[in-house]
mmCIF file of C-alpha atoms in Angstrom:
data_model
loop_
_atom_site.group_PDB
_atom_site.id
_atom_site.type_symbol
_atom_site.label_atom_id
_atom_site.label_comp_id
_atom_site.label_asym_id
_atom_site.label_seq_id
_atom_site.Cartn_x
_atom_site.Cartn_y
_atom_site.Cartn_z
ATOM 1 C CA UNK A 1 41.581 -96.804 -27.410
ATOM 2 C CA UNK A 2 39.330 -96.166 -30.404
ATOM 3 C CA UNK A 3 38.610 -99.850 -31.044
ATOM 4 C CA UNK A 4 37.721 -100.501 -27.397
ATOM 5 C CA UNK A 5 35.406 -97.482 -27.256
ATOM 6 C CA UNK A 6 33.724 -98.477 -30.515
ATOM 7 C CA UNK A 7 33.006 -101.960 -29.172
ATOM 8 C CA UNK A 8 31.412 -100.508 -26.021
ATOM 9 C CA UNK A 9 29.234 -98.237 -28.184
ATOM 10 C CA UNK A 10 28.291 -101.150 -30.441
ATOM 11 C CA UNK A 11 27.168 -103.080 -27.366
ATOM 12 C CA UNK A 12 25.028 -100.144 -26.248
ATOM 13 C CA UNK A 13 27.219 -98.934 -23.382
ATOM 14 C CA UNK A 14 28.818 -95.515 -22.832
ATOM 15 C CA UNK A 15 32.374 -95.524 -24.159
ATOM 16 C CA UNK A 16 33.726 -92.969 -21.675
ATOM 17 C CA UNK A 17 32.854 -91.315 -18.396
ATOM 18 C CA UNK A 18 30.354 -88.548 -19.039
ATOM 19 C CA UNK A 19 32.063 -85.257 -18.206
ATOM 20 C CA UNK A 20 29.168 -83.246 -19.669
ATOM 21 C CA UNK A 21 26.884 -84.627 -16.930
ATOM 22 C CA UNK A 22 23.608 -84.952 -18.832
ATOM 23 C CA UNK A 23 20.340 -84.517 -16.952
ATOM 24 C CA UNK A 24 18.738 -87.884 -16.315
ATOM 25 C CA UNK A 25 15.216 -88.238 -17.685
ATOM 26 C CA UNK A 26 14.688 -91.530 -15.818
ATOM 27 C CA UNK A 27 12.316 -91.558 -12.861
ATOM 28 C CA UNK A 28 10.801 -93.654 -10.087
ATOM 29 C CA UNK A 29 7.406 -95.205 -10.993
ATOM 30 C CA UNK A 30 5.598 -92.201 -9.467
ATOM 31 C CA UNK A 31 7.636 -89.711 -11.515
ATOM 32 C CA UNK A 32 9.931 -88.677 -8.653
ATOM 33 C CA UNK A 33 13.642 -87.997 -9.080
ATOM 34 C CA UNK A 34 14.838 -88.810 -5.571
ATOM 35 C CA UNK A 35 14.035 -90.537 -2.311
ATOM 36 C CA UNK A 36 15.783 -90.460 1.072
ATOM 37 C CA UNK A 37 17.317 -93.421 2.917
ATOM 38 C CA UNK A 38 18.566 -93.745 6.495
ATOM 39 C CA UNK A 39 20.807 -96.808 7.004
ATOM 40 C CA UNK A 40 22.056 -98.732 10.055
ATOM 41 C CA UNK A 41 18.820 -98.564 12.020
ATOM 42 C CA UNK A 42 19.576 -101.543 14.227
ATOM 43 C CA UNK A 43 16.394 -102.868 15.776
ATOM 44 C CA UNK A 44 13.021 -101.614 17.042
ATOM 45 C CA UNK A 45 14.384 -99.260 19.721
ATOM 46 C CA UNK A 46 16.607 -97.465 17.201
ATOM 47 C CA UNK A 47 13.761 -97.340 14.667
ATOM 48 C CA UNK A 48 11.363 -95.904 17.240
ATOM 49 C CA UNK A 49 13.869 -93.157 18.044
ATOM 50 C CA UNK A 50 14.478 -92.530 14.341
ATOM 51 C CA UNK A 51 10.765 -91.968 13.744
ATOM 52 C CA UNK A 52 10.574 -89.572 16.697
ATOM 53 C CA UNK A 53 13.423 -87.524 15.257
ATOM 54 C CA UNK A 54 11.915 -87.588 11.759
ATOM 55 C CA UNK A 55 8.703 -86.150 13.210
ATOM 56 C CA UNK A 56 10.618 -83.550 15.222
ATOM 57 C CA UNK A 57 12.373 -82.287 12.080
ATOM 58 C CA UNK A 58 9.289 -82.701 9.877
ATOM 59 C CA UNK A 59 11.108 -84.798 7.273
ATOM 60 C CA UNK A 60 9.933 -87.273 4.645
ATOM 61 C CA UNK A 61 12.133 -90.375 4.774
ATOM 62 C CA UNK A 62 11.311 -93.123 2.299
ATOM 63 C CA UNK A 63 13.535 -96.043 3.285
ATOM 64 C CA UNK A 64 14.922 -97.376 6.545
ATOM 65 C CA UNK A 65 17.670 -99.983 6.250
ATOM 66 C CA UNK A 66 19.583 -102.158 8.707
ATOM 67 C CA UNK A 67 22.918 -103.935 8.628
ATOM 68 C CA UNK A 68 23.183 -106.595 11.328
ATOM 69 C CA UNK A 69 20.852 -108.998 9.576
ATOM 70 C CA UNK A 70 17.462 -110.667 9.729
ATOM 71 C CA UNK A 71 18.904 -113.628 11.633
ATOM 72 C CA UNK A 72 19.795 -111.435 14.624
ATOM 73 C CA UNK A 73 16.217 -110.194 15.050
ATOM 74 C CA UNK A 74 13.435 -112.191 16.687
ATOM 75 C CA UNK A 75 10.118 -112.674 14.916
ATOM 76 C CA UNK A 76 8.535 -110.134 17.249
ATOM 77 C CA UNK A 77 11.275 -107.580 16.555
ATOM 78 C CA UNK A 78 10.858 -107.968 12.795
ATOM 79 C CA UNK A 79 7.075 -107.674 13.068
ATOM 80 C CA UNK A 80 7.425 -104.567 15.230
ATOM 81 C CA UNK A 81 9.752 -102.910 12.722
ATOM 82 C CA UNK A 82 7.431 -103.894 9.872
ATOM 83 C CA UNK A 83 4.411 -102.456 11.667
ATOM 84 C CA UNK A 84 6.133 -99.140 12.467
ATOM 85 C CA UNK A 85 7.225 -98.561 8.863
ATOM 86 C CA UNK A 86 4.070 -99.915 7.205
ATOM 87 C CA UNK A 87 1.983 -97.506 9.256
ATOM 88 C CA UNK A 88 3.820 -94.615 7.597
ATOM 89 C CA UNK A 89 4.175 -96.046 4.094
ATOM 90 C CA UNK A 90 7.955 -96.362 4.441
ATOM 91 C CA UNK A 91 10.173 -99.067 2.989
ATOM 92 C CA UNK A 92 12.020 -101.322 5.428
ATOM 93 C CA UNK A 93 15.111 -103.132 4.152
ATOM 94 C CA UNK A 94 16.876 -105.639 6.412
ATOM 95 C CA UNK A 95 20.194 -107.287 5.565
ATOM 96 C CA UNK A 96 20.425 -110.998 4.897
ATOM 97 C CA UNK A 97 21.900 -112.428 8.084
ATOM 98 C CA UNK A 98 24.426 -115.149 7.200
ATOM 99 C CA UNK A 99 27.530 -113.744 5.515
ATOM 100 C CA UNK A 100 31.233 -114.401 5.202
ATOM 101 C CA UNK A 101 32.239 -112.194 8.125
ATOM 102 C CA UNK A 102 29.758 -113.972 10.415
ATOM 103 C CA UNK A 103 31.041 -117.411 9.389
ATOM 104 C CA UNK A 104 34.069 -119.416 10.600
ATOM 105 C CA UNK A 105 36.205 -118.687 7.515
ATOM 106 C CA UNK A 106 39.182 -116.412 8.173
ATOM 107 C CA UNK A 107 39.536 -115.240 4.560
ATOM 108 C CA UNK A 108 36.998 -112.350 4.695
ATOM 109 C CA UNK A 109 38.872 -110.940 7.700
ATOM 110 C CA UNK A 110 42.251 -110.793 5.970
ATOM 111 C CA UNK A 111 43.607 -107.785 4.095
ATOM 112 C CA UNK A 112 43.538 -109.642 0.783
ATOM 113 C CA UNK A 113 40.207 -111.341 1.324
ATOM 114 C CA UNK A 114 38.025 -108.403 2.310
ATOM 115 C CA UNK A 115 36.240 -108.465 -1.037
ATOM 116 C CA UNK A 116 34.771 -111.812 0.031
ATOM 117 C CA UNK A 117 33.359 -110.278 3.196
ATOM 118 C CA UNK A 118 29.621 -110.528 2.538
ATOM 119 C CA UNK A 119 29.666 -113.369 0.032
ATOM 120 C CA UNK A 120 28.222 -116.739 0.978
ATOM 121 C CA UNK A 121 30.735 -119.579 1.122
ATOM 122 C CA UNK A 122 29.355 -122.904 -0.042
ATOM 123 C CA UNK A 123 25.828 -124.097 -0.753
ATOM 124 C CA UNK A 124 24.723 -124.280 2.887
ATOM 125 C CA UNK A 125 25.380 -120.570 3.371
ATOM 126 C CA UNK A 126 23.144 -119.831 0.375
ATOM 127 C CA UNK A 127 20.404 -121.997 1.860
ATOM 128 C CA UNK A 128 20.706 -120.160 5.202
ATOM 129 C CA UNK A 129 20.419 -116.826 3.372
ATOM 130 C CA UNK A 130 17.352 -118.029 1.459
ATOM 131 C CA UNK A 131 15.768 -119.085 4.745
ATOM 132 C CA UNK A 132 16.490 -115.628 6.184
ATOM 133 C CA UNK A 133 14.705 -114.000 3.251
ATOM 134 C CA UNK A 134 11.712 -116.335 3.465
ATOM 135 C CA UNK A 135 11.324 -115.798 7.213
ATOM 136 C CA UNK A 136 11.392 -112.035 6.767
ATOM 137 C CA UNK A 137 8.823 -112.198 3.973
ATOM 138 C CA UNK A 138 6.481 -114.408 6.035
ATOM 139 C CA UNK A 139 6.590 -111.802 8.803
ATOM 140 C CA UNK A 140 5.646 -108.997 6.392
ATOM 141 C CA UNK A 141 9.047 -107.759 5.234
ATOM 142 C CA UNK A 142 9.159 -106.562 1.607
ATOM 143 C CA UNK A 143 12.778 -105.466 1.266
ATOM 144 C CA UNK A 144 16.240 -106.869 1.968
ATOM 145 C CA UNK A 145 19.892 -106.186 1.241
ATOM 146 C CA UNK A 146 22.085 -108.786 -0.433
ATOM 147 C CA UNK A 147 25.805 -108.711 -1.247
ATOM 148 C CA UNK A 148 26.418 -111.939 -3.170
ATOM 149 C CA UNK A 149 25.886 -112.438 -6.893
ATOM 150 C CA UNK A 150 24.681 -116.001 -6.437
ATOM 151 C CA UNK A 151 22.109 -115.027 -3.838
ATOM 152 C CA UNK A 152 21.017 -112.126 -6.031
ATOM 153 C CA UNK A 153 20.234 -114.524 -8.876
ATOM 154 C CA UNK A 154 18.469 -116.824 -6.419
ATOM 155 C CA UNK A 155 16.151 -114.009 -5.303
ATOM 156 C CA UNK A 156 14.995 -113.714 -8.916
ATOM 157 C CA UNK A 157 14.334 -117.465 -9.040
ATOM 158 C CA UNK A 158 12.653 -117.432 -5.625
ATOM 159 C CA UNK A 159 10.187 -114.843 -6.923
ATOM 160 C CA UNK A 160 9.490 -116.957 -10.015
ATOM 161 C CA UNK A 161 8.871 -120.009 -7.819
ATOM 162 C CA UNK A 162 6.658 -118.273 -5.276
ATOM 163 C CA UNK A 163 9.196 -118.398 -2.444
ATOM 164 C CA UNK A 164 9.435 -114.605 -2.335
ATOM 165 C CA UNK A 165 6.671 -112.104 -3.144
ATOM 166 C CA UNK A 166 6.919 -110.449 -6.546
ATOM 167 C CA UNK A 167 6.926 -107.013 -4.881
ATOM 168 C CA UNK A 168 9.883 -107.866 -2.620
ATOM 169 C CA UNK A 169 12.546 -105.169 -3.194
ATOM 170 C CA UNK A 170 16.039 -106.620 -3.497
ATOM 171 C CA UNK A 171 18.561 -103.924 -2.631
ATOM 172 C CA UNK A 172 22.180 -104.665 -3.500
ATOM 173 C CA UNK A 173 24.617 -103.598 -0.803
ATOM 174 C CA UNK A 174 27.443 -101.139 -1.350
ATOM 175 C CA UNK A 175 29.728 -104.038 -0.430
ATOM 176 C CA UNK A 176 28.991 -105.816 -3.702
ATOM 177 C CA UNK A 177 31.428 -103.343 -5.230
ATOM 178 C CA UNK A 178 30.317 -103.164 -8.896
ATOM 179 C CA UNK A 179 31.629 -99.799 -10.030
ATOM 180 C CA UNK A 180 31.194 -99.443 -13.802
ATOM 181 C CA UNK A 181 28.263 -99.384 -16.247
ATOM 182 C CA UNK A 182 28.525 -102.997 -17.385
ATOM 183 C CA UNK A 183 28.996 -104.444 -13.890
ATOM 184 C CA UNK A 184 25.966 -102.573 -12.571
ATOM 185 C CA UNK A 185 23.904 -103.641 -15.594
ATOM 186 C CA UNK A 186 24.838 -107.243 -14.744
ATOM 187 C CA UNK A 187 23.453 -106.677 -11.241
ATOM 188 C CA UNK A 188 20.182 -105.495 -12.819
ATOM 189 C CA UNK A 189 20.059 -108.584 -15.027
ATOM 190 C CA UNK A 190 20.699 -110.858 -12.030
ATOM 191 C CA UNK A 191 17.679 -109.491 -10.187
ATOM 192 C CA UNK A 192 18.593 -106.259 -8.399
ATOM 193 C CA UNK A 193 15.731 -103.821 -7.845
ATOM 194 C CA UNK A 194 17.994 -101.044 -6.537
ATOM 195 C CA UNK A 195 21.794 -100.757 -6.457
ATOM 196 C CA UNK A 196 24.087 -99.091 -3.909
ATOM 197 C CA UNK A 197 27.123 -97.824 -5.838
ATOM 198 C CA UNK A 198 30.578 -97.440 -4.221
ATOM 199 C CA UNK A 199 30.888 -94.265 -2.172
ATOM 200 C CA UNK A 200 33.823 -92.590 -3.936
ATOM 201 C CA UNK A 201 32.694 -92.541 -7.562
ATOM 202 C CA UNK A 202 32.870 -89.150 -9.264
ATOM 203 C CA UNK A 203 29.817 -87.663 -10.943
ATOM 204 C CA UNK A 204 31.150 -88.407 -14.458
ATOM 205 C CA UNK A 205 31.610 -92.075 -13.514
ATOM 206 C CA UNK A 206 28.173 -92.173 -11.927
ATOM 207 C CA UNK A 207 26.651 -90.503 -14.999
ATOM 208 C CA UNK A 208 28.094 -93.267 -17.173
ATOM 209 C CA UNK A 209 26.503 -95.897 -14.905
ATOM 210 C CA UNK A 210 23.152 -94.102 -15.132
ATOM 211 C CA UNK A 211 23.225 -94.405 -18.920
ATOM 212 C CA UNK A 212 23.516 -98.201 -18.690
ATOM 213 C CA UNK A 213 20.798 -98.999 -16.153
ATOM 214 C CA UNK A 214 17.266 -97.971 -15.242
ATOM 215 C CA UNK A 215 17.694 -99.195 -11.661
ATOM 216 C CA UNK A 216 17.307 -96.709 -8.836
ATOM 217 C CA UNK A 217 20.833 -95.905 -7.659
ATOM 218 C CA UNK A 218 21.555 -95.634 -3.933
ATOM 219 C CA UNK A 219 24.407 -93.285 -3.026
ATOM 220 C CA UNK A 220 25.909 -92.345 0.335
ATOM 221 C CA UNK A 221 26.260 -88.574 0.519
ATOM 222 C CA UNK A 222 27.847 -89.109 3.901
ATOM 223 C CA UNK A 223 29.776 -92.349 4.113
ATOM 224 C CA UNK A 224 30.778 -94.216 7.272
ATOM 225 C CA UNK A 225 34.509 -94.129 8.034
ATOM 226 C CA UNK A 226 35.078 -97.681 6.803
ATOM 227 C CA UNK A 227 33.774 -96.592 3.389
ATOM 228 C CA UNK A 228 35.862 -93.422 3.253
ATOM 229 C CA UNK A 229 34.014 -90.961 5.486
ATOM 230 C CA UNK A 230 33.159 -88.675 2.545
ATOM 231 C CA UNK A 231 30.700 -85.790 2.965
ATOM 232 C CA UNK A 232 29.152 -84.840 -0.389
ATOM 233 C CA UNK A 233 26.354 -82.530 0.744
ATOM 234 C CA UNK A 234 26.908 -79.746 -1.772
ATOM 235 C CA UNK A 235 26.833 -82.314 -4.567
ATOM 236 C CA UNK A 236 23.324 -83.513 -3.663
ATOM 237 C CA UNK A 237 21.455 -81.278 -6.162
ATOM 238 C CA UNK A 238 23.716 -82.417 -9.031
ATOM 239 C CA UNK A 239 23.515 -86.024 -7.872
ATOM 240 C CA UNK A 240 19.729 -85.819 -8.145
ATOM 241 C CA UNK A 241 19.808 -84.097 -11.536
ATOM 242 C CA UNK A 242 22.298 -86.516 -13.060
ATOM 243 C CA UNK A 243 21.388 -89.811 -11.361
ATOM 244 C CA UNK A 244 17.586 -89.798 -11.053
ATOM 245 C CA UNK A 245 16.016 -92.044 -9.914
ATOM 246 C CA UNK A 246 18.307 -91.966 -6.883
ATOM 247 C CA UNK A 247 18.167 -92.712 -3.162
ATOM 248 C CA UNK A 248 20.103 -90.074 -1.213
ATOM 249 C CA UNK A 249 21.614 -92.044 1.647
ATOM 250 C CA UNK A 250 22.806 -90.511 4.904
ATOM 251 C CA UNK A 251 25.439 -92.554 6.689
ATOM 252 C CA UNK A 252 27.530 -91.088 9.474
ATOM 253 C CA UNK A 253 31.212 -90.338 9.851
ATOM 254 C CA UNK A 254 33.074 -90.702 13.167
ATOM 255 C CA UNK A 255 31.155 -93.572 14.696
ATOM 256 C CA UNK A 256 32.069 -97.074 15.840
ATOM 257 C CA UNK A 257 31.340 -100.143 13.760
ATOM 258 C CA UNK A 258 28.285 -101.544 15.563
ATOM 259 C CA UNK A 259 27.798 -104.662 13.400
ATOM 260 C CA UNK A 260 26.600 -107.137 14.508
ATOM 261 C CA UNK A 261 24.502 -105.029 16.806
ATOM 262 C CA UNK A 262 22.477 -105.877 19.904
ATOM 263 C CA UNK A 263 21.578 -104.685 23.384
ATOM 264 C CA UNK A 264 25.242 -103.955 24.119
ATOM 265 C CA UNK A 265 25.116 -101.175 21.497
ATOM 266 C CA UNK A 266 21.555 -99.935 22.025
ATOM 267 C CA UNK A 267 22.328 -96.581 23.683
ATOM 268 C CA UNK A 268 25.038 -95.925 21.086
ATOM 269 C CA UNK A 269 22.717 -96.882 18.237
ATOM 270 C CA UNK A 270 20.069 -94.478 19.487
ATOM 271 C CA UNK A 271 22.513 -91.565 19.516
ATOM 272 C CA UNK A 272 23.741 -92.547 16.047
ATOM 273 C CA UNK A 273 20.259 -92.643 14.494
ATOM 274 C CA UNK A 274 19.444 -89.273 16.070
ATOM 275 C CA UNK A 275 22.443 -87.750 14.341
ATOM 276 C CA UNK A 276 21.643 -89.443 11.023
ATOM 277 C CA UNK A 277 18.237 -87.781 11.034
ATOM 278 C CA UNK A 278 19.967 -84.466 11.781
ATOM 279 C CA UNK A 279 22.312 -85.069 8.827
ATOM 280 C CA UNK A 280 19.319 -85.859 6.622
ATOM 281 C CA UNK A 281 17.723 -82.557 7.619
ATOM 282 C CA UNK A 282 20.904 -80.755 6.480
ATOM 283 C CA UNK A 283 20.877 -82.584 3.152
ATOM 284 C CA UNK A 284 17.193 -81.905 2.531
ATOM 285 C CA UNK A 285 17.815 -78.219 3.191
ATOM 286 C CA UNK A 286 20.511 -78.341 0.488
ATOM 287 C CA UNK A 287 17.901 -79.644 -1.955
ATOM 288 C CA UNK A 288 15.397 -76.968 -0.904
ATOM 289 C CA UNK A 289 18.040 -74.269 -1.269
ATOM 290 C CA UNK A 290 19.692 -75.259 -4.547
ATOM 291 C CA UNK A 291 17.256 -77.533 -6.408
ATOM 292 C CA UNK A 292 13.774 -76.746 -5.056
ATOM 293 C CA UNK A 293 12.077 -77.980 -8.236
ATOM 294 C CA UNK A 294 13.435 -81.518 -7.776
ATOM 295 C CA UNK A 295 10.610 -84.018 -7.410
ATOM 296 C CA UNK A 296 10.487 -86.418 -4.471
ATOM 297 C CA UNK A 297 8.078 -89.244 -3.655
ATOM 298 C CA UNK A 298 5.238 -89.189 -1.198
ATOM 299 C CA UNK A 299 5.200 -91.873 1.464
ATOM 300 C CA UNK A 300 3.441 -95.013 0.240
ATOM 301 C CA UNK A 301 4.625 -94.433 -3.336
ATOM 302 C CA UNK A 302 4.749 -97.210 -5.908
ATOM 303 C CA UNK A 303 7.965 -99.209 -5.851
ATOM 304 C CA UNK A 304 8.689 -98.810 -2.151
ATOM 305 C CA UNK A 305 9.156 -102.098 -0.301
ATOM 306 C CA UNK A 306 6.513 -101.293 2.303
ATOM 307 C CA UNK A 307 5.899 -104.204 4.707
ATOM 308 C CA UNK A 308 2.631 -106.124 4.336
ATOM 309 C CA UNK A 309 1.187 -106.812 7.756
ATOM 310 C CA UNK A 310 -0.555 -110.142 8.271
ATOM 311 C CA UNK A 311 -3.266 -109.570 10.941
ATOM 312 C CA UNK A 312 -2.957 -113.177 12.106
ATOM 313 C CA UNK A 313 0.777 -112.804 12.748
ATOM 314 C CA UNK A 314 0.251 -109.449 14.462
ATOM 315 C CA UNK A 315 -2.053 -110.898 17.108
#
């Protein structure tokens, strides 16, 4: 293996997983080591309930994300979500709507084709995804999730060509699946602003990825069942120390797959977001108990994809 490891080192990459778990000296723009994300907040009603619970627990949550997609929200719903998060200085990240599993192709639904699930098939699907991003941005959105390498590169070009704002935060979904230092570095080169790593990577593997990229890493410390259902709460302090800058992401085990969501799931979604906030409170207590010196961001911090409200559109 010596020759292979030497080539990796020559190219500037780690040549093995880092079992010594070095402390990361990398930081968010404001100097913070970690931020908190709550995913799967499906629509204004769920977001409103999430904010109530955040206030009840007295938590600082930096990013709210959603999975059903921009295309399944009306303009008014997007504006309402943008207004609620902008008011608090929180990032809002909505998924690009068109995707393989929403399309008529059967391949992403087969056992062998699941890796295609959120890719865009054909040029038209890419155009639809670009339109989703542009509509969100026009309504004030400054963050979105993508899960296709081609679309990721296009977001970079869209920014260059004025079709997306320069401060639009492109978050790569966990379903992209890049799981090693070089693959994640490629995502950075393609235009990622933040990268959600696979849920089951060990700390040594994650430490190796951290050496290769300066991107903020997003990591589920509780993963939904369809991503393994792992609960990594006691690892949170080490995750912060080793992976900074990192988004600590609280999914939820033992819940139904609500994507694509809508009114038919609203009462369920509300109960799910309430429990996610509860889980976040448990994780934050772990940080306070075992790593109280860890630095977190204030709301409104640099680098957050906080919506920009257009007064004309709000009227």
